[in-house]
Short mmCIF file of C-alpha atoms and ligand atoms in Angstrom, two decimals:
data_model
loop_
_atom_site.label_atom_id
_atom_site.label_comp_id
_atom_site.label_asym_id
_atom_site.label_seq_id
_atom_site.Cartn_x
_atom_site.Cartn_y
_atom_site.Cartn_z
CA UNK W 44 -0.33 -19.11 12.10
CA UNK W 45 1.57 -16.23 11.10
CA UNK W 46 5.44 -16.66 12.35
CA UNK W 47 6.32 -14.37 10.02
CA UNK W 48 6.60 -10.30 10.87
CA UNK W 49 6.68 -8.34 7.54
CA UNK W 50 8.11 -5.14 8.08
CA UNK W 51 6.07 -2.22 6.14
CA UNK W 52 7.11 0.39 7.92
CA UNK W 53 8.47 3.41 5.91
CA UNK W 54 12.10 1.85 6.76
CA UNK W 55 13.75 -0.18 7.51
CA UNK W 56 11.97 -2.24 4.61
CA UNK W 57 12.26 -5.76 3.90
CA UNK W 58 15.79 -7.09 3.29
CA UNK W 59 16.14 -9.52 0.45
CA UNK W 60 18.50 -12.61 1.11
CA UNK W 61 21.68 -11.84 -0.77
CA UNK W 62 21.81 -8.26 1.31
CA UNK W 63 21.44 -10.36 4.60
CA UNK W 64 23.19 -12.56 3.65
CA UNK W 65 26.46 -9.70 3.49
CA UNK W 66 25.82 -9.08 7.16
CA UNK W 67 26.12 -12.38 8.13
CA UNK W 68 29.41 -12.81 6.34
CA UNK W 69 33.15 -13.10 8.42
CA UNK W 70 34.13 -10.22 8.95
CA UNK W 71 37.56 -9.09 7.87
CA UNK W 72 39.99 -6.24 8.73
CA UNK W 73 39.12 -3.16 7.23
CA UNK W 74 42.50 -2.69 5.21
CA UNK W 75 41.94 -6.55 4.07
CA UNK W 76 42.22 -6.06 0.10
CA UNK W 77 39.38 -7.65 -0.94
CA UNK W 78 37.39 -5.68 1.18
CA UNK W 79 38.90 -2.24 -0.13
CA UNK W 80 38.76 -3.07 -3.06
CA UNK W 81 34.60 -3.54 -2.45
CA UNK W 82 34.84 -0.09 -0.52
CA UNK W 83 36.41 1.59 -3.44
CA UNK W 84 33.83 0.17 -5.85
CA UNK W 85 30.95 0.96 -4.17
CA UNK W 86 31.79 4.40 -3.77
CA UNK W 87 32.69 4.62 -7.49
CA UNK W 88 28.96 3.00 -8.69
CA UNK W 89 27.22 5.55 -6.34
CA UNK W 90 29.20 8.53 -7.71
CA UNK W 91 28.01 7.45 -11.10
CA UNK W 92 24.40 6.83 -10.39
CA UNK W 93 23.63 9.59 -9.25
CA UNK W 94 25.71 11.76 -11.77
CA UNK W 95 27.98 13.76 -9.72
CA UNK W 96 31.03 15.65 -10.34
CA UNK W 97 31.83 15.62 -7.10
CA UNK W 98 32.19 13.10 -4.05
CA UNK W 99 30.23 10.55 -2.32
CA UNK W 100 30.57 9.89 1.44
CA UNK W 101 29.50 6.35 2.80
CA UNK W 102 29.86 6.45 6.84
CA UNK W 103 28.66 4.51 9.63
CA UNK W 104 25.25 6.22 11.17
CA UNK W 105 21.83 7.10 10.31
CA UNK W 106 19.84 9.55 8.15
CA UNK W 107 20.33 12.59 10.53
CA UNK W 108 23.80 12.24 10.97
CA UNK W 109 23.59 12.30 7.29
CA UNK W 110 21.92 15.73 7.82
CA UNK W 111 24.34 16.46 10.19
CA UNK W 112 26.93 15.80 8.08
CA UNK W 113 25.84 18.29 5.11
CA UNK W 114 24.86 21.21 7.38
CA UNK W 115 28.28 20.85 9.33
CA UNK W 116 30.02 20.82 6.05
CA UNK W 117 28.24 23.73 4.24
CA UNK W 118 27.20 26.36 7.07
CA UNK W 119 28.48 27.82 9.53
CA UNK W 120 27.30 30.11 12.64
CA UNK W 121 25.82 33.32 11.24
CA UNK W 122 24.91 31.98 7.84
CA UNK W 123 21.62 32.04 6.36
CA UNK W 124 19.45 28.80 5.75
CA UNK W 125 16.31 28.63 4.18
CA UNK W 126 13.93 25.76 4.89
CA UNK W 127 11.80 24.26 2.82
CA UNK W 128 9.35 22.36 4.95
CA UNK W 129 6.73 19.68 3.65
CA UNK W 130 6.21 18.18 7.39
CA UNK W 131 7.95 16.94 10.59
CA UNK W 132 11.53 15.59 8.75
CA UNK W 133 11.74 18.49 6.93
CA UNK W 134 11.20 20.44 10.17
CA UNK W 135 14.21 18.65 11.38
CA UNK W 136 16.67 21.29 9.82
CA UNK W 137 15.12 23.97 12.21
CA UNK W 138 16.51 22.63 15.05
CA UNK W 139 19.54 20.83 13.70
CA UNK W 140 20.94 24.31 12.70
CA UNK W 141 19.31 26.48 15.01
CA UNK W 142 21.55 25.31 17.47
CA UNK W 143 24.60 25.73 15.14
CA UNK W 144 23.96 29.35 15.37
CA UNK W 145 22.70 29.47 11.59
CA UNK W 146 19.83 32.33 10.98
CA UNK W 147 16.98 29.82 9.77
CA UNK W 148 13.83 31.17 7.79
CA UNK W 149 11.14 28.77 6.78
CA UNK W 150 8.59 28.00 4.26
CA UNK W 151 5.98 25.53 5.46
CA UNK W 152 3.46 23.89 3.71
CA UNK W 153 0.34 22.42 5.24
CA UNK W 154 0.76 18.58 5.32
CA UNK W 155 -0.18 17.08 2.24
CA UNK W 156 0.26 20.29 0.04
CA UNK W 157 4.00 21.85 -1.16
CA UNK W 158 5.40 25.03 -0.68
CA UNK W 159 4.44 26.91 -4.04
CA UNK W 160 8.31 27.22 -6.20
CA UNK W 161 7.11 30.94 -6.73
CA UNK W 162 7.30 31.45 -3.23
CA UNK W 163 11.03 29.82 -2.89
CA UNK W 164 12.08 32.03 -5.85
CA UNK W 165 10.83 34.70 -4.32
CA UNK W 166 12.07 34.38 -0.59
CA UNK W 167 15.45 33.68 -2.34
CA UNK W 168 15.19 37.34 -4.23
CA UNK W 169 14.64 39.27 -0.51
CA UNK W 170 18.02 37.82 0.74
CA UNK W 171 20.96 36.06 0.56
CA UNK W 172 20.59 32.99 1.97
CA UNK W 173 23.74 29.99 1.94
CA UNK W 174 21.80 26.88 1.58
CA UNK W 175 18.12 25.57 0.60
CA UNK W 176 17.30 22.84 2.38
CA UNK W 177 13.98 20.84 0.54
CA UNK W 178 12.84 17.11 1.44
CA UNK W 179 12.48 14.64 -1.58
CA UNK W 180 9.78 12.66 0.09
CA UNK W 181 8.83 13.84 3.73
CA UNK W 182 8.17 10.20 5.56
CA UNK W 183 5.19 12.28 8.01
CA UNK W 184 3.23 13.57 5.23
CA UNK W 185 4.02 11.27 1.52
CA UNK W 186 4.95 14.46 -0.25
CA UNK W 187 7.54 14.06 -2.70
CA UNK W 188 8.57 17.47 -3.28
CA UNK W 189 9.71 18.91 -6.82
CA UNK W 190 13.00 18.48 -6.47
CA UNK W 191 13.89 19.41 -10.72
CA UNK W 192 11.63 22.77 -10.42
CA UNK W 193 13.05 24.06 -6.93
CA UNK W 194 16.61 22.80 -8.21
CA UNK W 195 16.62 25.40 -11.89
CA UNK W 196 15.28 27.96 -8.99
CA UNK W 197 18.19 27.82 -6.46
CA UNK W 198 20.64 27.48 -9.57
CA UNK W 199 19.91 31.48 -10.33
CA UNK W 200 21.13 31.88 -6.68
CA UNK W 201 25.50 31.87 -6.99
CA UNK W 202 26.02 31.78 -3.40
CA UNK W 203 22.91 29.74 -2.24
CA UNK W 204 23.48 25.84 -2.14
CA UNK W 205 20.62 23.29 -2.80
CA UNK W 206 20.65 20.22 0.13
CA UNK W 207 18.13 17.64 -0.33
CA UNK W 208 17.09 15.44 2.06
CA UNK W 209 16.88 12.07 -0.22
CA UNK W 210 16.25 9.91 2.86
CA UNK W 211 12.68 8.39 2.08
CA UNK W 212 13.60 8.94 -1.98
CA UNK W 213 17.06 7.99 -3.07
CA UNK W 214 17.04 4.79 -5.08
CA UNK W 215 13.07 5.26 -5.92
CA UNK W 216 12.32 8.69 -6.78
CA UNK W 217 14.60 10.04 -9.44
CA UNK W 218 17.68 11.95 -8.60
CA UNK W 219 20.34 12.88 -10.70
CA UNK W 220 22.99 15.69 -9.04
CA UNK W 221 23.99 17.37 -12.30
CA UNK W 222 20.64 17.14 -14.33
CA UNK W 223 18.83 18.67 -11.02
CA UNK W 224 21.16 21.23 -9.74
CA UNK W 225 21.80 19.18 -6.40
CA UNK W 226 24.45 20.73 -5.00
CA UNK W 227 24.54 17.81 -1.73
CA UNK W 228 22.24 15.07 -1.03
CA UNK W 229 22.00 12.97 1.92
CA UNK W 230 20.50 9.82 2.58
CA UNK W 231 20.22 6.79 4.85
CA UNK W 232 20.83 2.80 4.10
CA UNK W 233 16.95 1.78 5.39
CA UNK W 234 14.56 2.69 2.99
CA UNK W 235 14.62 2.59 -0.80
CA UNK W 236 18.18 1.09 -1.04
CA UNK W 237 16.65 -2.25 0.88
CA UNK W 238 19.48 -2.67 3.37
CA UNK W 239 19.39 -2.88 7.22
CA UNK W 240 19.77 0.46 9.31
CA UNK W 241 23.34 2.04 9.97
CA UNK W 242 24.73 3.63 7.01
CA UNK W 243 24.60 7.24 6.21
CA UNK W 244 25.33 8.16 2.33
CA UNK W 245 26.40 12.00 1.36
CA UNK W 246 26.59 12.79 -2.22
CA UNK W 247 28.38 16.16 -2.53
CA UNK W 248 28.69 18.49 -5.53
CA UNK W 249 31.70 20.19 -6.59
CA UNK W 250 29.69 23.56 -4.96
CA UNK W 251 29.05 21.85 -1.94
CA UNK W 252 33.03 20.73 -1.93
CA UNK W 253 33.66 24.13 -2.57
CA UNK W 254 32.39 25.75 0.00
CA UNK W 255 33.83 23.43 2.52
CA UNK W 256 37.39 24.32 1.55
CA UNK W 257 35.87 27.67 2.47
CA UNK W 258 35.17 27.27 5.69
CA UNK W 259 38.57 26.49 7.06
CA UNK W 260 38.57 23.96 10.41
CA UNK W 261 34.53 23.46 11.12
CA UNK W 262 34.01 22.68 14.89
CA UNK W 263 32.44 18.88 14.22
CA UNK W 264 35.05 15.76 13.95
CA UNK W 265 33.62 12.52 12.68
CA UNK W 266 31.51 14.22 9.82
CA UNK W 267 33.72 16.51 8.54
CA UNK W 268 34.50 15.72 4.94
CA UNK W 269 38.44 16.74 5.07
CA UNK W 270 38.81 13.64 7.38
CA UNK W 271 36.62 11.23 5.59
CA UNK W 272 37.88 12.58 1.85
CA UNK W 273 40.94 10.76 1.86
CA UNK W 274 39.32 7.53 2.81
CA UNK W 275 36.47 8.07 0.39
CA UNK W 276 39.51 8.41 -2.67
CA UNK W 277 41.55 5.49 -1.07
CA UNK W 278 39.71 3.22 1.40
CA UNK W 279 42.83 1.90 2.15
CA UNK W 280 43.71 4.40 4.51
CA UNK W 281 42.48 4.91 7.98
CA UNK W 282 40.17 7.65 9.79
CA UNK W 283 36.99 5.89 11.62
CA UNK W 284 36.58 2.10 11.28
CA UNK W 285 34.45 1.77 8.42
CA UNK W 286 31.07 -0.47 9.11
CA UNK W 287 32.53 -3.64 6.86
CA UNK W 288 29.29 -5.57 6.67
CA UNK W 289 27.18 -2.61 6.00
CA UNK W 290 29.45 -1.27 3.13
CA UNK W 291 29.24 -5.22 1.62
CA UNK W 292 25.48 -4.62 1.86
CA UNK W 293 24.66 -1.33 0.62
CA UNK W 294 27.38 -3.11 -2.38
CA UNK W 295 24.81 -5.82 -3.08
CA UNK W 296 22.04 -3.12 -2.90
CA UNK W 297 24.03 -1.40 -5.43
CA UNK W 298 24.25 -4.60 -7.62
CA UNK W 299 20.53 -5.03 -7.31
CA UNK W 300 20.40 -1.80 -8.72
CA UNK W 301 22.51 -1.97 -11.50
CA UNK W 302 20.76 -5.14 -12.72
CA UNK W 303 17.32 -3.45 -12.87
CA UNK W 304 18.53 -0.30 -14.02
CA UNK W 305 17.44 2.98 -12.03
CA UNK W 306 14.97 4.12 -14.25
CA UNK W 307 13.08 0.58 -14.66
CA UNK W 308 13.40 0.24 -10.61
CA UNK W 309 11.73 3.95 -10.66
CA UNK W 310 9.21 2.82 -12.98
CA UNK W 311 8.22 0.16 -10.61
CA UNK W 312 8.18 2.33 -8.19
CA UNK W 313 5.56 4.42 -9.97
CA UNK W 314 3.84 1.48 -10.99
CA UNK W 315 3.60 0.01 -7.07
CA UNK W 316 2.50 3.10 -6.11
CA UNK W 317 -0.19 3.54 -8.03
CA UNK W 318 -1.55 0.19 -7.49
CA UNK W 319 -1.26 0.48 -3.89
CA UNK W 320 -2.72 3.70 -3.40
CA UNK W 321 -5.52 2.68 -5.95
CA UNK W 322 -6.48 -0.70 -4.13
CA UNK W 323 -6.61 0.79 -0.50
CA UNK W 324 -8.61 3.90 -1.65
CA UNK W 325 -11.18 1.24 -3.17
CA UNK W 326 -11.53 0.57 0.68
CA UNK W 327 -12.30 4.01 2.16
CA UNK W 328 -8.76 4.91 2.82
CA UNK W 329 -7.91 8.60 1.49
CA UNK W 330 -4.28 9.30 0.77
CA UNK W 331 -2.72 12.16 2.33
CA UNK W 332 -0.88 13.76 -0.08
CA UNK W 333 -2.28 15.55 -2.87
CA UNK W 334 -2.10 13.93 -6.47
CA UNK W 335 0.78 15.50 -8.35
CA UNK W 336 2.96 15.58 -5.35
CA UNK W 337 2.66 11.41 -4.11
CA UNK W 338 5.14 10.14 -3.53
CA UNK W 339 6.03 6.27 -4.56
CA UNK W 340 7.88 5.15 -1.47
CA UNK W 341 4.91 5.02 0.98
CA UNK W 342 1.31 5.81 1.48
CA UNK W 343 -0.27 7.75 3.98
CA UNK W 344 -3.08 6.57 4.73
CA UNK W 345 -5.98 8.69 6.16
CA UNK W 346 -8.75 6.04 8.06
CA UNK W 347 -12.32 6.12 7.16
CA UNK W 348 -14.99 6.80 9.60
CA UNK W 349 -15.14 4.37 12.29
CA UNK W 350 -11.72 2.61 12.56
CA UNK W 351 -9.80 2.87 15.58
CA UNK W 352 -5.94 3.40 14.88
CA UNK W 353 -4.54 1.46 17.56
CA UNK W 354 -7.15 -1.36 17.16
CA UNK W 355 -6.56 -1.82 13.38
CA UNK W 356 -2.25 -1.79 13.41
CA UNK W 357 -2.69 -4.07 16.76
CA UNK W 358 -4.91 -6.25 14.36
CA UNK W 359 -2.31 -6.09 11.11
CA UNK W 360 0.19 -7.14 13.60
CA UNK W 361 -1.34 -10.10 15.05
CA UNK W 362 -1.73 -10.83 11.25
CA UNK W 363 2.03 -11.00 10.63
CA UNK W 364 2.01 -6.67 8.72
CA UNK W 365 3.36 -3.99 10.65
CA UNK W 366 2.97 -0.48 9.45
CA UNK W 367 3.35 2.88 10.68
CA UNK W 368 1.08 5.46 12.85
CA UNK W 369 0.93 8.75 11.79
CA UNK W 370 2.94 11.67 13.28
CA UNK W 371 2.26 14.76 14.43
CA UNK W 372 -1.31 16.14 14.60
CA UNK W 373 -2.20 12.94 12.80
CA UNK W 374 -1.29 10.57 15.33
CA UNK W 375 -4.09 8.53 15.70
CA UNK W 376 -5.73 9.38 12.24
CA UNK W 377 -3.67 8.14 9.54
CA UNK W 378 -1.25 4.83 9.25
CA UNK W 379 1.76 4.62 6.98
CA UNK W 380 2.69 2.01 5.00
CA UNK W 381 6.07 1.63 3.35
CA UNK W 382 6.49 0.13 -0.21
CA UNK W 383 10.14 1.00 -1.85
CA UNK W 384 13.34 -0.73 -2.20
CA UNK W 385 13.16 -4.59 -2.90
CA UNK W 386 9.52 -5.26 -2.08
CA UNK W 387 8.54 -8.51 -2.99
CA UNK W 388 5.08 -8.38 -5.44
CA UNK W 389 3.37 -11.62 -3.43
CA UNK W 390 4.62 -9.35 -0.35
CA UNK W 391 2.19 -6.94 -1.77
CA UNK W 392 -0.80 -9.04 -2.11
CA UNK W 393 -0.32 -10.44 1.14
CA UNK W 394 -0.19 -7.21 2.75
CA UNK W 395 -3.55 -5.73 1.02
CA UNK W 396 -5.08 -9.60 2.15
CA UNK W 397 -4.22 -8.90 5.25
CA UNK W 398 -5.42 -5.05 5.61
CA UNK W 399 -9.15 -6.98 4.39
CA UNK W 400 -8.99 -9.85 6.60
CA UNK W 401 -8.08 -6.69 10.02
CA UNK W 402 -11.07 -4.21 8.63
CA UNK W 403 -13.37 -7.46 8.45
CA UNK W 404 -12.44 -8.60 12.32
CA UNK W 405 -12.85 -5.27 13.59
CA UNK W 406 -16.44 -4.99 11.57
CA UNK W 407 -15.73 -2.64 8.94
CA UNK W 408 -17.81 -3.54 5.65
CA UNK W 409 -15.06 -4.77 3.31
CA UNK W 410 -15.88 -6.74 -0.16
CA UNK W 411 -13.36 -9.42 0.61
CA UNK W 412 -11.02 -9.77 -2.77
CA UNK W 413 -11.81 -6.08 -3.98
CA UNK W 414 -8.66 -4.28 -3.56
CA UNK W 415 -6.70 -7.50 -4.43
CA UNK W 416 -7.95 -7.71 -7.40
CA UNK W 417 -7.37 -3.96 -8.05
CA UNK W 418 -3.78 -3.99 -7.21
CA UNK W 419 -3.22 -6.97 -9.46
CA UNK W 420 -4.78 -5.23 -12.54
CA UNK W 421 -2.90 -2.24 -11.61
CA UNK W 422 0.28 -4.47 -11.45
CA UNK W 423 -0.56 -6.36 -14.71
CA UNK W 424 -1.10 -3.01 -16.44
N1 PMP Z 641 14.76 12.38 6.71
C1 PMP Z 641 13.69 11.66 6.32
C2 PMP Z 641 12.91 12.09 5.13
C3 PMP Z 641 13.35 10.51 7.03
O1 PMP Z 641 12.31 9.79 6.66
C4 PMP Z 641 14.12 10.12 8.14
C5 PMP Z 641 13.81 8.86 8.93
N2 PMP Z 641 12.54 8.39 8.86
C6 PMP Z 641 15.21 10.91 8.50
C7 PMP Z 641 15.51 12.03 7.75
C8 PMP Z 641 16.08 10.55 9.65
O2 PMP Z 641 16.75 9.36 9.37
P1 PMP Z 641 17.24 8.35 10.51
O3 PMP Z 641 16.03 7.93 11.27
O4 PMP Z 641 17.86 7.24 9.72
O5 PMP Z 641 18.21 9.08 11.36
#
């Protein structure tokens, strides 16, 4: 009997007690002073972690009105945005700013590959452009993209800010705003940081805050940093009800955090990676992306001969595991499968188990054990 659904989709991932437990707390008034006091702190660890200078934004929404949130804060109708596309989230910008009025050129790599830095530098050298946008890990395709490289790039570039979309990555992959010449990064509450859906987190740069004040008035309301500043520096004070159980979450992410220190919890990332990757290509399955560009937040997972997409995730869900189909032109041909943030190591077993015990119902030859035993030796090493 399997009562249990364990969510290994590339987010929301699974959410450890002491996080759920923060959303099923009593809810208090938002000026309550134990609560901003939390607020405050939170914003305070998150400015620290991930070494800015400048601001952090914590708002009520999702990943792309994180996005939104950046571009409506850095560009403005007429500019000049450069894409940097490793697949369909990276692709998002397009539209996103096209309809801003923004002049968008892109670079697109084939899914699975990067965009050569060469060719960034280069594009960068035939105009002016105001922003870069780059994805740290593109969810469609597992590419983590070089954030450090493109970042010393874009730094020779005065007027040309570096956005990066940390949605599948923050919290996993490592990202430091000063070290890497981030100028703004953006990301969402579901995926590495462990906590439910519904917060949208904005670091911002003191280039990034800069060119804000430049703009003047910007057109959008809710995500315009001017409003939310003042909050962010004092949460006392009022703009847009903040989300009070989602802010006590992300906290207790942020505790989590701090206990296992970012660079042993990207260490484990590495190491889960690996061992993932390694176990389910000991089955036939071929990962996506290529080698130095994997990411360690999720695998995409490219089927062997003979195994039916929908037959093999209807399978893994009758089992209790439910993963991700691939998007794009490889819907139907790929399934990914999510493993950042708090992921629980007998989690891990059960979930390579249970990827044996589907291929065996549905008649694929499978060495019962094999990749089991692989991921534990990877884990042990
Ligand atoms: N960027 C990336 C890299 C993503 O993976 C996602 C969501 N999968 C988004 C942006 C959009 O985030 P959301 O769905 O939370 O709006």
């Amino acid at each position: 009997m399997n009562n249990r659904k364990l969510v290994m989709i590339p987010g929301p991932t699974p959410v450890v007690r002491t996080i759920q437990d923060q959303m099923g707390r009593e809810t208090v008034a938002f000026g309550d002073p134990s609560f901003v006091k939390d607020y405050k702190e939170l914003i305070e660890d998150l400015k620290e972690l991930w070494q800015t200078k400048g601001e952090v934004f914590v708002v009520a929404g999702t990943g792309t009105l994180a996005m939104e949130m950046a571009v409506a804060n850095t560009l403005k109708q007429g500019d000049n945005l450069l894409v940097v596309s490793h697949g369909y989230f990276g692709d998002r910008f397009i539209d996103l700013c096209e309809r801003k009025g923004i002049h968008v050129d892109v670079l697109a790599s084939e899914w699975g590959a990067v965009v050569p830095v060469e060719d960034i530098e280069k594009k960068l050298e035939e105009k002016t452009y105001q922003a870069v946008t780059v994805t740290h890990v593109d969810t469609s395709t597992g590419v983590c993209a070089p954030v450090d490289e493109i970042g010393k790039v874009v730094d020779k570039f005065e007027d040309t800010l570096f956005i990066v979309d940390g949605v599948c990555a923050s919290a996993a992959e490592p990202e430091s705003m000063d070290n890497m010449g981030i100028d703004l990064l953006l990301t969402g509450s579901q995926k590495a940081f462990g906590v439910p859906p519904g917060l949208a987190i904005v670091w911002a740069g003191p280039k990034a805050l800069e060119r804000r004040r430049s703009l003047g008035v910007i057109p959008e309301f809710y995500v315009d940093f001017d409003k939310w500043l003042p909050i962010m520096q004092d949460p006392s004070k009022y703009f847009a009800t903040p989300a009070v159980n989602m802010v006590w979450a992300l906290k207790d992410a942020v505790r989590l955090i701090k206990e296992e220190g970012l660079e042993n919890r990207y260490e484990r990332h590495r190491k889960v990676a690996k061992a993932v990757q390694t176990a389910l290509e000991s089955l036939g399955f071929r990962v996506l992306a290529e080698l130095p560009y994997r990411a360690v937040t999720l695998s995409n997972l490219l089927y062997p001969e003979g195994i039916n997409d929908v037959e093999f995730r209807k399978i893994l869900a009758e089992e209790g595991i439910v993963v991700a189909g691939g998007l794009g032109a490889y819907a139907g041909k790929m399934f990914r499968l999510g493993h950042m943030g708090n992921i629980d190591m007998h989690d891990l077993v059960s979930v390579l188990a249970t990827i044996e015990r589907a291929l065996y119902r549905i008649g694929y030859h499978v060495e019962l054990g094999k990749s089991v035993g692989l991921l534990m030796k990877e884990l042990l090493s």
